[in-house]
Short mmCIF file of C-alpha atoms in Angstrom, two decimals:
data_model
loop_
_atom_site.label_atom_id
_atom_site.label_comp_id
_atom_site.label_asym_id
_atom_site.label_seq_id
_atom_site.Cartn_x
_atom_site.Cartn_y
_atom_site.Cartn_z
CA UNK A 1 -47.12 -14.10 -6.20
CA UNK A 2 -44.30 -15.49 -4.08
CA UNK A 3 -42.21 -13.96 -1.31
CA UNK A 4 -39.52 -14.75 1.25
CA UNK A 5 -40.32 -16.58 4.47
CA UNK A 6 -38.01 -15.68 7.35
CA UNK A 7 -37.94 -17.21 10.84
CA UNK A 8 -35.56 -16.53 13.73
CA UNK A 9 -35.67 -18.16 17.16
CA UNK A 10 -33.84 -16.10 19.79
CA UNK A 11 -32.62 -18.19 22.71
CA UNK A 12 -30.29 -18.35 25.65
CA UNK A 13 -26.88 -19.83 24.78
CA UNK A 14 -27.26 -23.15 22.96
CA UNK A 15 -24.53 -25.79 23.39
CA UNK A 16 -22.27 -25.53 20.35
CA UNK A 17 -22.54 -29.21 19.50
CA UNK A 18 -26.35 -29.02 19.21
CA UNK A 19 -26.50 -26.25 16.60
CA UNK A 20 -25.50 -27.94 13.30
CA UNK A 21 -28.05 -30.74 13.81
CA UNK A 22 -30.73 -28.21 14.79
CA UNK A 23 -30.22 -26.27 11.55
CA UNK A 24 -30.55 -29.46 9.51
CA UNK A 25 -33.71 -30.43 11.40
CA UNK A 26 -35.33 -27.00 10.96
CA UNK A 27 -34.60 -27.11 7.23
CA UNK A 28 -35.99 -30.64 6.94
CA UNK A 29 -39.09 -30.12 9.08
CA UNK A 30 -40.13 -26.84 7.50
CA UNK A 31 -39.61 -28.26 4.02
CA UNK A 32 -41.82 -31.23 4.91
CA UNK A 33 -44.52 -28.99 6.36
CA UNK A 34 -44.60 -26.74 3.28
CA UNK A 35 -44.75 -29.72 0.94
CA UNK A 36 -47.57 -31.30 2.94
CA UNK A 37 -49.48 -28.01 2.78
CA UNK A 38 -48.96 -27.85 -1.01
CA UNK A 39 -46.94 -24.64 -0.76
CA UNK A 40 -44.11 -24.42 -3.28
CA UNK A 41 -40.81 -22.80 -2.30
CA UNK A 42 -37.28 -22.08 -3.51
CA UNK A 43 -33.79 -21.78 -2.04
CA UNK A 44 -33.30 -22.38 1.68
CA UNK A 45 -30.61 -20.67 3.76
CA UNK A 46 -29.90 -21.11 7.45
CA UNK A 47 -28.17 -18.89 10.01
CA UNK A 48 -27.01 -19.55 13.55
CA UNK A 49 -25.05 -18.24 16.51
CA UNK A 50 -25.10 -19.41 20.15
CA UNK A 51 -28.18 -17.23 20.71
CA UNK A 52 -30.21 -17.69 17.55
CA UNK A 53 -31.39 -20.20 14.95
CA UNK A 54 -32.77 -18.74 11.73
CA UNK A 55 -33.98 -19.83 8.31
CA UNK A 56 -34.81 -17.98 5.10
CA UNK A 57 -36.84 -19.61 2.32
CA UNK A 58 -37.08 -17.80 -1.01
CA UNK A 59 -40.02 -17.82 -3.42
CA UNK A 60 -42.61 -19.22 -1.05
CA UNK A 61 -45.90 -19.25 -2.97
CA UNK A 62 -48.61 -16.90 -1.76
CA UNK A 63 -51.28 -19.58 -2.19
CA UNK A 64 -51.47 -23.32 -1.83
CA UNK A 65 -51.49 -25.34 -5.03
CA UNK A 66 -54.91 -26.44 -6.29
CA UNK A 67 -55.84 -29.96 -5.29
CA UNK A 68 -57.88 -32.36 -7.41
CA UNK A 69 -59.83 -34.78 -5.25
CA UNK A 70 -61.29 -38.07 -6.47
CA UNK A 71 -63.84 -39.31 -3.95
CA UNK A 72 -65.73 -42.59 -3.92
CA UNK A 73 -69.20 -42.57 -2.40
CA UNK A 74 -71.75 -45.22 -1.46
CA UNK A 75 -72.48 -48.22 -3.73
CA UNK A 76 -74.87 -47.38 -6.55
CA UNK A 77 -77.32 -50.07 -5.39
CA UNK A 78 -78.01 -48.17 -2.16
CA UNK A 79 -77.60 -44.67 -3.57
CA UNK A 80 -80.93 -44.75 -5.44
CA UNK A 81 -84.26 -46.43 -4.69
CA UNK A 82 -86.39 -48.53 -7.05
CA UNK A 83 -87.84 -45.39 -8.61
CA UNK A 84 -84.38 -43.98 -9.32
CA UNK A 85 -84.63 -41.32 -6.64
CA UNK A 86 -81.53 -40.53 -4.52
CA UNK A 87 -81.50 -42.07 -1.07
CA UNK A 88 -80.22 -40.47 2.10
CA UNK A 89 -76.86 -42.14 1.42
CA UNK A 90 -76.48 -40.31 -1.90
CA UNK A 91 -77.79 -37.03 -0.52
CA UNK A 92 -75.47 -37.25 2.48
CA UNK A 93 -72.41 -37.89 0.29
CA UNK A 94 -73.29 -34.92 -1.90
CA UNK A 95 -74.03 -32.63 1.05
CA UNK A 96 -70.76 -33.56 2.81
CA UNK A 97 -68.79 -32.51 -0.25
CA UNK A 98 -70.74 -29.33 -0.95
CA UNK A 99 -72.39 -30.41 -4.22
CA UNK A 100 -75.78 -31.62 -5.43
CA UNK A 101 -76.62 -35.21 -6.34
CA UNK A 102 -76.77 -34.10 -9.98
CA UNK A 103 -73.05 -33.28 -9.83
CA UNK A 104 -72.15 -36.86 -8.92
CA UNK A 105 -71.05 -39.47 -11.41
CA UNK A 106 -70.51 -43.22 -11.18
CA UNK A 107 -67.44 -45.39 -11.36
CA UNK A 108 -67.11 -49.12 -12.01
CA UNK A 109 -64.80 -51.16 -9.80
CA UNK A 110 -64.18 -54.85 -9.17
CA UNK A 111 -66.62 -54.60 -6.28
CA UNK A 112 -69.35 -52.97 -8.33
CA UNK A 113 -70.55 -49.47 -9.22
CA UNK A 114 -70.16 -46.56 -6.81
CA UNK A 115 -71.05 -42.91 -6.74
CA UNK A 116 -68.02 -40.81 -7.59
CA UNK A 117 -67.03 -37.18 -7.32
CA UNK A 118 -64.11 -35.39 -8.89
CA UNK A 119 -63.60 -31.85 -7.66
CA UNK A 120 -60.89 -29.22 -7.53
CA UNK A 121 -60.13 -27.53 -4.21
CA UNK A 122 -58.64 -24.08 -4.60
CA UNK A 123 -55.62 -23.34 -2.43
CA UNK A 124 -55.86 -21.04 0.56
CA UNK A 125 -53.52 -18.22 1.49
CA UNK A 126 -50.07 -19.44 2.52
CA UNK A 127 -49.87 -17.01 5.44
CA UNK A 128 -52.92 -18.64 7.03
CA UNK A 129 -51.20 -22.01 6.75
CA UNK A 130 -47.89 -20.65 8.06
CA UNK A 131 -49.62 -19.37 11.19
CA UNK A 132 -50.21 -23.03 12.08
CA UNK A 133 -47.14 -24.58 10.45
CA UNK A 134 -44.46 -22.50 12.20
CA UNK A 135 -45.41 -23.08 15.87
CA UNK A 136 -46.02 -26.76 15.12
CA UNK A 137 -42.61 -27.07 13.45
CA UNK A 138 -40.82 -25.30 16.32
CA UNK A 139 -42.31 -27.79 18.76
CA UNK A 140 -41.07 -30.70 16.65
CA UNK A 141 -37.38 -29.73 16.52
CA UNK A 142 -35.58 -32.65 18.22
CA UNK A 143 -32.70 -32.08 20.63
CA UNK A 144 -30.54 -34.59 22.47
CA UNK A 145 -31.50 -32.71 25.62
CA UNK A 146 -34.25 -30.15 26.01
CA UNK A 147 -35.72 -28.23 28.92
CA UNK A 148 -38.84 -26.58 30.28
CA UNK A 149 -39.01 -23.13 31.82
CA UNK A 150 -41.55 -21.09 33.74
CA UNK A 151 -44.84 -23.03 33.89
CA UNK A 152 -45.11 -23.45 30.12
CA UNK A 153 -46.16 -26.67 28.45
CA UNK A 154 -43.39 -26.52 25.83
CA UNK A 155 -39.82 -27.79 25.56
CA UNK A 156 -36.79 -26.42 23.74
CA UNK A 157 -33.04 -26.76 23.96
CA UNK A 158 -32.85 -23.45 25.88
CA UNK A 159 -35.45 -20.85 26.90
CA UNK A 160 -36.74 -18.77 24.00
CA UNK A 161 -36.73 -14.99 24.34
CA UNK A 162 -37.99 -13.79 20.96
CA UNK A 163 -39.40 -15.05 17.67
CA UNK A 164 -39.14 -13.27 14.34
CA UNK A 165 -41.53 -14.56 11.66
CA UNK A 166 -42.17 -12.65 8.44
CA UNK A 167 -43.52 -13.35 4.98
CA UNK A 168 -42.75 -10.75 2.35
CA UNK A 169 -41.70 -8.44 5.16
CA UNK A 170 -45.01 -8.71 7.02
CA UNK A 171 -45.37 -10.40 10.39
CA UNK A 172 -46.79 -13.93 10.50
CA UNK A 173 -48.75 -13.82 13.78
CA UNK A 174 -48.69 -16.82 16.09
CA UNK A 175 -47.81 -17.73 19.67
CA UNK A 176 -45.42 -20.32 21.02
CA UNK A 177 -45.45 -20.74 24.76
CA UNK A 178 -45.80 -17.22 26.10
CA UNK A 179 -44.08 -15.59 23.11
CA UNK A 180 -45.83 -13.69 20.35
CA UNK A 181 -44.08 -13.68 16.99
CA UNK A 182 -42.99 -10.32 15.61
CA UNK A 183 -40.33 -8.62 13.51
CA UNK A 184 -37.90 -7.54 16.22
CA UNK A 185 -34.56 -9.29 16.64
CA UNK A 186 -31.79 -8.45 19.12
CA UNK A 187 -28.11 -7.68 18.84
CA UNK A 188 -25.05 -8.93 20.71
CA UNK A 189 -25.86 -9.54 24.37
CA UNK A 190 -23.09 -7.25 25.66
CA UNK A 191 -22.02 -4.98 22.80
CA UNK A 192 -25.40 -4.04 21.29
CA UNK A 193 -28.31 -5.64 23.17
CA UNK A 194 -30.96 -3.43 21.58
CA UNK A 195 -33.70 -4.52 19.18
CA UNK A 196 -33.80 -4.05 15.42
CA UNK A 197 -36.53 -4.60 12.83
CA UNK A 198 -36.30 -7.49 10.39
CA UNK A 199 -38.15 -7.80 7.08
CA UNK A 200 -36.11 -10.59 5.52
CA UNK A 201 -32.67 -12.19 5.27
CA UNK A 202 -30.92 -9.33 3.46
CA UNK A 203 -31.65 -6.62 6.00
CA UNK A 204 -31.35 -9.19 8.82
CA UNK A 205 -27.72 -9.84 7.89
CA UNK A 206 -26.92 -6.14 7.49
CA UNK A 207 -28.59 -5.04 10.72
CA UNK A 208 -27.27 -7.97 12.73
CA UNK A 209 -23.71 -7.08 11.74
CA UNK A 210 -24.34 -3.48 12.78
CA UNK A 211 -25.31 -4.93 16.16
CA UNK A 212 -22.09 -7.02 16.38
CA UNK A 213 -23.64 -10.31 15.29
CA UNK A 214 -22.42 -12.30 12.28
CA UNK A 215 -25.29 -14.73 11.63
CA UNK A 216 -23.77 -16.50 8.60
CA UNK A 217 -21.92 -19.57 9.89
CA UNK A 218 -19.42 -19.81 7.03
CA UNK A 219 -18.56 -16.12 7.14
CA UNK A 220 -17.93 -16.30 10.88
CA UNK A 221 -15.79 -19.41 10.47
CA UNK A 222 -13.75 -17.82 7.68
CA UNK A 223 -13.19 -14.71 9.79
CA UNK A 224 -11.90 -16.88 12.66
CA UNK A 225 -9.57 -18.75 10.31
CA UNK A 226 -8.18 -15.49 8.92
CA UNK A 227 -7.59 -14.05 12.38
CA UNK A 228 -5.87 -17.25 13.52
CA UNK A 229 -3.57 -17.21 10.49
CA UNK A 230 -2.59 -13.57 10.99
CA UNK A 231 -1.77 -14.02 14.69
CA UNK A 232 0.09 -17.28 14.08
CA UNK A 233 2.35 -15.59 11.52
CA UNK A 234 3.02 -12.71 13.90
CA UNK A 235 4.11 -15.25 16.52
CA UNK A 236 6.41 -17.05 14.09
CA UNK A 237 4.43 -20.26 13.74
CA UNK A 238 1.28 -21.81 12.36
CA UNK A 239 -1.95 -23.11 13.84
CA UNK A 240 -1.92 -26.71 14.98
CA UNK A 241 -4.71 -28.05 12.69
CA UNK A 242 -7.94 -28.82 14.57
CA UNK A 243 -11.10 -28.83 12.47
CA UNK A 244 -13.31 -30.04 15.32
CA UNK A 245 -12.22 -27.21 17.60
CA UNK A 246 -12.71 -24.67 14.82
CA UNK A 247 -16.24 -25.94 14.19
CA UNK A 248 -17.06 -25.78 17.91
CA UNK A 249 -15.61 -22.32 18.50
CA UNK A 250 -17.56 -21.00 15.53
CA UNK A 251 -20.75 -21.72 17.48
CA UNK A 252 -19.45 -20.23 20.73
CA UNK A 253 -19.22 -16.65 19.46
CA UNK A 254 -21.37 -14.10 17.65
CA UNK A 255 -18.58 -11.68 16.80
CA UNK A 256 -15.12 -13.28 17.03
CA UNK A 257 -11.87 -11.66 18.12
CA UNK A 258 -8.70 -13.76 18.17
CA UNK A 259 -6.30 -12.96 21.02
CA UNK A 260 -2.87 -14.47 21.64
CA UNK A 261 -1.43 -15.37 25.03
CA UNK A 262 1.82 -16.82 26.34
CA UNK A 263 2.54 -20.15 28.01
CA UNK A 264 5.15 -19.97 30.77
CA UNK A 265 8.36 -21.69 29.66
CA UNK A 266 8.42 -24.05 32.65
CA UNK A 267 5.21 -25.70 31.51
CA UNK A 268 6.79 -26.73 28.21
CA UNK A 269 8.45 -29.54 30.17
CA UNK A 270 5.09 -31.28 30.12
CA UNK A 271 4.36 -33.61 27.18
CA UNK A 272 2.98 -31.70 24.20
CA UNK A 273 -0.04 -34.02 24.06
CA UNK A 274 -0.93 -33.12 27.64
CA UNK A 275 -0.57 -29.39 27.02
CA UNK A 276 -2.68 -29.54 23.88
CA UNK A 277 -5.41 -31.57 25.59
CA UNK A 278 -5.67 -29.13 28.50
CA UNK A 279 -5.81 -26.08 26.25
CA UNK A 280 -8.18 -27.66 23.76
CA UNK A 281 -10.63 -29.54 25.98
CA UNK A 282 -10.82 -27.18 28.95
CA UNK A 283 -10.12 -23.76 27.47
CA UNK A 284 -10.96 -24.09 23.76
CA UNK A 285 -7.56 -22.61 22.90
CA UNK A 286 -5.76 -23.10 19.60
CA UNK A 287 -2.14 -24.16 19.91
CA UNK A 288 0.76 -23.13 17.67
CA UNK A 289 3.60 -25.18 16.19
CA UNK A 290 6.79 -24.33 14.33
CA UNK A 291 7.98 -25.70 10.99
CA UNK A 292 9.25 -28.86 12.70
CA UNK A 293 5.89 -29.46 14.36
CA UNK A 294 7.15 -28.49 17.82
CA UNK A 295 4.77 -26.75 20.20
CA UNK A 296 5.36 -23.00 20.62
CA UNK A 297 4.90 -21.17 23.95
CA UNK A 298 1.75 -19.40 22.75
CA UNK A 299 -1.97 -20.00 22.47
CA UNK A 300 -4.83 -18.22 20.72
CA UNK A 301 -8.30 -17.84 22.19
CA UNK A 302 -11.41 -16.62 20.34
CA UNK A 303 -13.26 -14.03 22.40
CA UNK A 304 -16.96 -13.22 21.90
CA UNK A 305 -16.47 -9.46 22.27
CA UNK A 306 -14.30 -6.81 20.68
CA UNK A 307 -12.40 -5.92 23.84
CA UNK A 308 -11.46 -2.27 24.38
CA UNK A 309 -8.32 -3.44 26.15
CA UNK A 310 -7.33 -6.88 24.83
CA UNK A 311 -4.42 -7.11 27.26
CA UNK A 312 -6.86 -7.44 30.16
CA UNK A 313 -8.64 -10.36 28.45
CA UNK A 314 -5.34 -12.03 27.57
CA UNK A 315 -4.05 -11.65 31.13
CA UNK A 316 -7.21 -13.30 32.46
CA UNK A 317 -6.83 -16.25 30.10
CA UNK A 318 -3.14 -16.63 30.97
CA UNK A 319 -4.02 -16.66 34.66
CA UNK A 320 -6.61 -19.42 34.21
CA UNK A 321 -4.25 -21.45 32.05
CA UNK A 322 -1.44 -21.08 34.58
CA UNK A 323 -3.66 -22.58 37.28
CA UNK A 324 -4.63 -25.55 35.10
CA UNK A 325 -1.07 -26.22 34.00
CA UNK A 326 0.21 -25.93 37.56
CA UNK A 327 -2.18 -28.71 38.57
CA UNK A 328 -1.07 -30.76 35.59
CA UNK A 329 2.59 -30.23 36.48
CA UNK A 330 1.99 -31.41 40.04
CA UNK A 331 0.20 -34.62 39.04
CA UNK A 332 2.70 -35.31 36.26
CA UNK A 333 5.58 -35.14 38.72
CA UNK A 334 3.71 -37.28 41.22
CA UNK A 335 3.09 -39.90 38.54
CA UNK A 336 6.78 -39.93 37.63
CA UNK A 337 7.75 -40.92 41.17
CA UNK A 338 6.54 -44.46 40.47
CA UNK A 339 7.45 -46.64 37.53
CA UNK A 340 4.62 -48.01 35.46
CA UNK A 341 5.32 -51.65 36.34
CA UNK A 342 4.98 -50.89 40.07
CA UNK A 343 1.34 -50.04 39.50
CA UNK A 344 0.54 -53.42 38.03
CA UNK A 345 -0.30 -54.96 41.41
CA UNK A 346 -2.93 -52.29 42.10
CA UNK A 347 -4.92 -53.46 39.07
CA UNK A 348 -5.98 -56.46 41.17
CA UNK A 349 -8.19 -54.07 43.14
CA UNK A 350 -9.89 -52.65 40.06
CA UNK A 351 -12.99 -54.60 38.99
CA UNK A 352 -13.24 -54.73 35.21
CA UNK A 353 -16.68 -56.31 35.21
CA UNK A 354 -18.38 -58.12 38.07
CA UNK A 355 -18.54 -61.46 36.24
CA UNK A 356 -15.27 -61.12 34.36
CA UNK A 357 -12.83 -60.34 37.15
CA UNK A 358 -10.35 -57.50 37.67
CA UNK A 359 -8.39 -55.37 35.23
CA UNK A 360 -5.27 -57.31 36.28
CA UNK A 361 -6.84 -60.57 35.13
#
């Protein structure tokens, strides 16, 4: 019999850039562990949000595959005495492998004849193996930066708060740090923070969405794209293409809501490249352009909650953006007071590299 293996790691907010690699590593490591344990498995699916990393593996065998062992023992010349009776060497080899001397055979090699044993080891229950595999695999997940918390002798990208581990709907019991695995996941931190029971991927997806969490990465990304397109059309433009920003924002939210704000007209005097950089790098805003590719006085932000009053959220974002653009406007005007060539002399004071001279040189 085979069944689904499901694992979810509930964490504090993980940096968006760390998540795609983590999913690949979990998939790779768990696949390697199952193969090493002689446990066959089927399709692998992964799920992720800023607060969770999850994996579902279909058709995981209930037992390990049988293993045929071919074992060489002591040389025949020391395995039996002059009377043909087994020596301690032969008896010890047999005893170690759980058989009698009569069950042993011989094999000829270039180095001579040796005692030989061929035996089949029946596979154990997969759940018993998974109880050891899962905590070991979790501890192996590599991150560019990881951290410790409390007084625990473990590391992870962010503190773990819950672990869901099930096989065929039943809990796979193990501990990692001070956490005991179970079947309880949690919803959106602010909109539905309560727990819900998980048996496998199908009900995980359904229940997570009821708790304002969309765990499927592609579905969440598509929803963001659709919301961006709708708002952009309403504002008479289109989204300035930015695949990297879209990929990042997808891992910043659990339930996305696109909201549009306005850029004050006076800030449009700034170079478009500067405006886009500020909104993209500092605020994670999407910018809009018209048919001629000109920047429009609007931006779209992706919120992580379904706001009861979106105007309040938009006003807050506009206020933050106004402050950033005001600073940019000030420094831009200050820079314009001096021509570029007048700054050339100051490069003599900037060391490029200690042994190579200044930037001017």
